[in-house]
Short mmCIF file of C-alpha atoms in Angstrom, two decimals:
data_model
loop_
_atom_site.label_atom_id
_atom_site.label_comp_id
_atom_site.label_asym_id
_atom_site.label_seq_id
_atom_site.Cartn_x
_atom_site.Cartn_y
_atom_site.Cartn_z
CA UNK A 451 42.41 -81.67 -61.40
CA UNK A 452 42.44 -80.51 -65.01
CA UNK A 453 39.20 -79.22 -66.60
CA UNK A 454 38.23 -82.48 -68.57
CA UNK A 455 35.95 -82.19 -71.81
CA UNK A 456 35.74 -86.38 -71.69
CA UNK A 457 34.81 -85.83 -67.77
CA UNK A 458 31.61 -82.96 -68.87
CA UNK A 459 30.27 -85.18 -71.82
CA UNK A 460 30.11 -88.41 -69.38
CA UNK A 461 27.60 -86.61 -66.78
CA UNK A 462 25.65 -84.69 -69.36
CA UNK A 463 22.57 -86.68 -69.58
CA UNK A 464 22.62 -87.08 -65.59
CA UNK A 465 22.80 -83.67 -65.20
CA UNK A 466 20.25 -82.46 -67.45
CA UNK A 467 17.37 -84.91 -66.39
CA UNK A 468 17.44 -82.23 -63.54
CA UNK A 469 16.66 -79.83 -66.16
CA UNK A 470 13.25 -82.07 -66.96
CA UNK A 471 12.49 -81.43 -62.85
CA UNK A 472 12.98 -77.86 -62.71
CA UNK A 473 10.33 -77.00 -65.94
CA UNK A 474 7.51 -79.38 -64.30
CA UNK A 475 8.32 -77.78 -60.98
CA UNK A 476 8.27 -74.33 -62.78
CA UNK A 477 5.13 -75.00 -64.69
CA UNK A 478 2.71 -75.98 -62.13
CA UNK A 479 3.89 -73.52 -59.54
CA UNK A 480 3.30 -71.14 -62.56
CA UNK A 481 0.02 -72.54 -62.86
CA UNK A 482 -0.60 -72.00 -58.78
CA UNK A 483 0.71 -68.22 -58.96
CA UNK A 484 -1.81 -67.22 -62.07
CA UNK A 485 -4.97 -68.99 -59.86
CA UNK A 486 -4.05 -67.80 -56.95
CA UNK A 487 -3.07 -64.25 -58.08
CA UNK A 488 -6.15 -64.04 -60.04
CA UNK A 489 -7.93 -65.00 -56.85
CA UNK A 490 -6.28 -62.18 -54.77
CA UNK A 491 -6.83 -59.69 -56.92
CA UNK A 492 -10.44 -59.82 -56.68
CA UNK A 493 -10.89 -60.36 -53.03
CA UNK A 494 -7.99 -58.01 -51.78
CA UNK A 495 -10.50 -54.70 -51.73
CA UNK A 496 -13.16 -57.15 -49.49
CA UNK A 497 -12.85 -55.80 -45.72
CA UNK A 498 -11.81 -58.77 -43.90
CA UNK A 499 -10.19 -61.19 -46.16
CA UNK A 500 -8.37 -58.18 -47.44
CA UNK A 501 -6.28 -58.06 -44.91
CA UNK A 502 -5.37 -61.75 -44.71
CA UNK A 503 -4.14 -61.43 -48.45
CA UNK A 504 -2.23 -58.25 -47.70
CA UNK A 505 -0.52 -59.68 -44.78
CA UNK A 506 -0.02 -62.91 -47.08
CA UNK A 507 1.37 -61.19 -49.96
CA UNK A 508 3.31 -58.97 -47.77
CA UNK A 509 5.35 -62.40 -46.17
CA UNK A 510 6.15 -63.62 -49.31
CA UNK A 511 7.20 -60.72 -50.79
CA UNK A 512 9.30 -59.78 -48.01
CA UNK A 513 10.90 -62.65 -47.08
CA UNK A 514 13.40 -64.74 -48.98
CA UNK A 515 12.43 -67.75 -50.77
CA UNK A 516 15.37 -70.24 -49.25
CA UNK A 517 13.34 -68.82 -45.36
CA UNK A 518 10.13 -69.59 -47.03
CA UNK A 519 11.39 -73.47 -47.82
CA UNK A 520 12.86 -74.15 -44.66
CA UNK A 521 9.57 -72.49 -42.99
CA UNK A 522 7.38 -74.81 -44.72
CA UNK A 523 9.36 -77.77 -44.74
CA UNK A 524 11.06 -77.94 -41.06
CA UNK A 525 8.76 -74.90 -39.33
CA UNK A 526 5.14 -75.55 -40.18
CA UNK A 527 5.47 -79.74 -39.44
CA UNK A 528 6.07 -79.03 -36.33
CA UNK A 529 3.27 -76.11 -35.51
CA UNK A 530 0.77 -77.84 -37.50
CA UNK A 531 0.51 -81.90 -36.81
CA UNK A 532 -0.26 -83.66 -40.02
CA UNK A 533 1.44 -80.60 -42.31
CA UNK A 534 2.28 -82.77 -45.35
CA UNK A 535 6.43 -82.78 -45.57
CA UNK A 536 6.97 -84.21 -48.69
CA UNK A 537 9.49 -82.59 -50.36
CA UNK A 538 7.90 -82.06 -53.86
CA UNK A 539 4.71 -80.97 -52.39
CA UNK A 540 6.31 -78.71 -50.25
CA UNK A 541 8.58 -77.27 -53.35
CA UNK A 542 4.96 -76.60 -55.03
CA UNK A 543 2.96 -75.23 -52.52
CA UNK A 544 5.95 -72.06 -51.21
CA UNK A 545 6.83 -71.17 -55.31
CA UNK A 546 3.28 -71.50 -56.26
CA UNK A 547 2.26 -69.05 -53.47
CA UNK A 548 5.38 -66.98 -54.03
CA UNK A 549 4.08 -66.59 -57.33
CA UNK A 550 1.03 -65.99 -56.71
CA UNK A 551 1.85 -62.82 -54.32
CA UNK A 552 3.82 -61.36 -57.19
CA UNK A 553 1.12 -61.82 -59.65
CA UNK A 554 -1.48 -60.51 -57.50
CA UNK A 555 -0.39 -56.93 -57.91
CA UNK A 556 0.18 -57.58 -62.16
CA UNK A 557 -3.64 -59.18 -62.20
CA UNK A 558 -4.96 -56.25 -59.99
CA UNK A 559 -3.13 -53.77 -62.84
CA UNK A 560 -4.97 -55.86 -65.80
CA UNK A 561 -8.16 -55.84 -63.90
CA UNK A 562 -8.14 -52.39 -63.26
CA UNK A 563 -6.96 -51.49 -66.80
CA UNK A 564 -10.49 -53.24 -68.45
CA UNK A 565 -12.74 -50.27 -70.04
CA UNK A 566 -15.71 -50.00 -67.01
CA UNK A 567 -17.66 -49.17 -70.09
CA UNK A 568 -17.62 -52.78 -70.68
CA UNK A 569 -18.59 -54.14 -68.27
CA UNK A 570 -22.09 -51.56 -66.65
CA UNK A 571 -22.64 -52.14 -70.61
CA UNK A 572 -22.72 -56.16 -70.14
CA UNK A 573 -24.74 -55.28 -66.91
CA UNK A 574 -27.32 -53.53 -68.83
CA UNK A 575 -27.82 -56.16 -71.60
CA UNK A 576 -28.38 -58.75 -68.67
CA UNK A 577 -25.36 -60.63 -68.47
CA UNK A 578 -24.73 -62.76 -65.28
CA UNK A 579 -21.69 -61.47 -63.15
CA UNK A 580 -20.12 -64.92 -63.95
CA UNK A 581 -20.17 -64.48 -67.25
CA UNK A 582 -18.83 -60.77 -67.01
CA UNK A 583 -15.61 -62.03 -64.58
CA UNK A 584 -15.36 -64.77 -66.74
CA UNK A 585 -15.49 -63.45 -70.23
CA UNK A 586 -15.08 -59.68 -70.36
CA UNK A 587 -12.53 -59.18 -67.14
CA UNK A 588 -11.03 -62.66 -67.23
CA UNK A 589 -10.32 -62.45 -70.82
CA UNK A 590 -9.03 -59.95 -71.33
CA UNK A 591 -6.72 -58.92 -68.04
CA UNK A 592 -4.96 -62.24 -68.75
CA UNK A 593 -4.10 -60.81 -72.45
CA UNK A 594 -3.50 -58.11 -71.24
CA UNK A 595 -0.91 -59.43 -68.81
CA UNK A 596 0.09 -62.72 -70.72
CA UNK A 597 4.01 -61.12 -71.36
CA UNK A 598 4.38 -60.46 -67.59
CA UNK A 599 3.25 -64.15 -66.68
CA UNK A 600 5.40 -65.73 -69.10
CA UNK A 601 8.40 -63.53 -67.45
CA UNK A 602 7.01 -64.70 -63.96
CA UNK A 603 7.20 -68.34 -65.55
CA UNK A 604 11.27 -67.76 -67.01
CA UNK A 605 11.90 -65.97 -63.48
CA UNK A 606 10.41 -69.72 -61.67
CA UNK A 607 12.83 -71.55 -63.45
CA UNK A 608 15.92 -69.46 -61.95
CA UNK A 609 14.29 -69.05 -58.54
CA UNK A 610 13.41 -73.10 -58.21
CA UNK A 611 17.42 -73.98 -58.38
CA UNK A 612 16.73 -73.62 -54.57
CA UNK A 613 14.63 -76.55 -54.11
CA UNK A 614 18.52 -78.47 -54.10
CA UNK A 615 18.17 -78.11 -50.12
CA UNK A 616 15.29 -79.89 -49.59
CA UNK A 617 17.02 -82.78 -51.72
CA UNK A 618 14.41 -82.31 -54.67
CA UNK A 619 16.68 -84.30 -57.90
CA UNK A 620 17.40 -80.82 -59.79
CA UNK A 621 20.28 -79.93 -61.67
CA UNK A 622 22.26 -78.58 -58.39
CA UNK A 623 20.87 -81.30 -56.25
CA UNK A 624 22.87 -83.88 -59.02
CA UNK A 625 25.62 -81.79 -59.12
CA UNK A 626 26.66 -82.59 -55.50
CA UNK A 627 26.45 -85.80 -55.67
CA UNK A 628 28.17 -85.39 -59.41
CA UNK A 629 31.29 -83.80 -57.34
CA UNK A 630 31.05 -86.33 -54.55
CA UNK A 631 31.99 -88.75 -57.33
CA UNK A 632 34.72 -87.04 -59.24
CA UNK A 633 35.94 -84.46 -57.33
CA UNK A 634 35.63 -82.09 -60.10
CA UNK A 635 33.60 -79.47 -59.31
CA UNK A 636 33.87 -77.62 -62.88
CA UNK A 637 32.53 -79.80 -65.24
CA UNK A 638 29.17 -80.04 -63.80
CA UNK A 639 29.21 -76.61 -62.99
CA UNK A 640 29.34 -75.50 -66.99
CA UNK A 641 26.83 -78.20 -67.81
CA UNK A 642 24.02 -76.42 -65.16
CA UNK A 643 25.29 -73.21 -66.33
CA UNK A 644 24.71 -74.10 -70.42
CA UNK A 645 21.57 -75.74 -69.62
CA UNK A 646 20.33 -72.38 -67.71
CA UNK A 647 20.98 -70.58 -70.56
CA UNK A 648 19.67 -72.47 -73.00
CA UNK A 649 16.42 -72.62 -71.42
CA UNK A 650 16.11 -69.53 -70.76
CA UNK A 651 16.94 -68.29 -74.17
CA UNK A 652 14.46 -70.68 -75.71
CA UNK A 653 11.65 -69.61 -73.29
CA UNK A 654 12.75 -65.67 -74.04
CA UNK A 655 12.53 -66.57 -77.89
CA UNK A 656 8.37 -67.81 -76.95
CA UNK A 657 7.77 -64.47 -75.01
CA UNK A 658 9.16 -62.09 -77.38
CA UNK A 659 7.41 -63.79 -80.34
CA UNK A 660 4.39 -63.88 -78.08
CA UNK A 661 4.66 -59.76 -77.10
CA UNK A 662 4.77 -59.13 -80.79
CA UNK A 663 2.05 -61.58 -81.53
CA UNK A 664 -0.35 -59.86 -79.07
CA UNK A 665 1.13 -56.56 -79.73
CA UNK A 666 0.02 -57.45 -83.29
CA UNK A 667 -3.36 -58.24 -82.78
#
């Protein structure tokens, strides 16, 4: 069947609702990564628990994302009675700790690249160690590392294309059923690709802007 530009227009809007699915996917797993990586940062150097978040970062690190799906979504059901197997929740909870392993090591770096000056001076003047975490380390680690999150967040919205096995509505999810209708597996194809690289040009456009901005200040 001959490429059709007729064909391509007709499933455009179908298509790139799925683009709508992947960003809210992308932007709470994002969400989920910075918490959680934040979170592992700190406690990684606590005997103990610093283990558990070595061995966790160390499986999802290791292992590919598609293992980590099926894992969660056919594996873990049936160790774990009463393991939720929705397929959006599962989607959310593998990328968001995915993320979060990744970002543990780029928090760690921020943390450990705050003046110590700063903070035995906040000590001495009193302040509470919530306060110091929260607005001397905090601060200024996530500044500090705001261009590496925002790549983490552009990287999401490649990686999630994935979540078209578990039957999560995407942009390749519609495609097959886009192909089961036509039979032409091109059209669609160019759509996902254009709408790929559209986002992703638009959301490397924010983190250049927002490098200089920062690099600015």
């Amino acid at each position: 069947m001959r490429f059709s530009i007729e064909r391509m227009l007709d499933w455009l809007p179908y298509i790139l609702e799925g683009l709508g699915v992947i960003i809210g996917l992308s932007l709470i797993c994002a969400i989920i990564g910075v918490i959680v990586g934040v979170l592992c940062a700190f406690l990684k150097k606590k005997k103990g628990i610093g283990m558990i978040i070595s061995a966790y970062i160390d499986f999802f690190r290791g292992t590919p994302v598609f293992f980590q799906l099926y894992f969660f979504y056919f594996g873990l059901p049936g160790l774990i009675p009463g393991f939720p197997t929705n397929k959006w929740a599962c989607a959310v909870i593998v990328f968001g700790l995915n993320s979060g392993a990744y970002l543990a090591e780029v928090m760690r770096a921020g943390i450990e690249g705050i003046d110590k000056g700063q903070i035995e001076a906040a000590k001495a003047l009193g302040v509470s160690q919530k306060d110091i975490i929260k607005d001397i380390i905090l601060n200024q680690a996530i500044r500090s590392v705001l261009p590496a999150l925002f790549n983490e967040f552009i990287a999401l919205t490649k990686e999630t294309s994935v979540v078209s096995v578990l039957g999560v509505n995407d942009m390749m999810k519609r495609y097959s059923f886009v192909v089961a209708k036509t039979y032409s597996p091109i059209e669609p194809l160019v759509v996902i690709g254009i709408g790929y690289l559209c986002l992703n040009k638009v959301l490397s456009f924010i983190g250049q802007r927002l490098e200089r901005k920062l690099a600015y200040d």
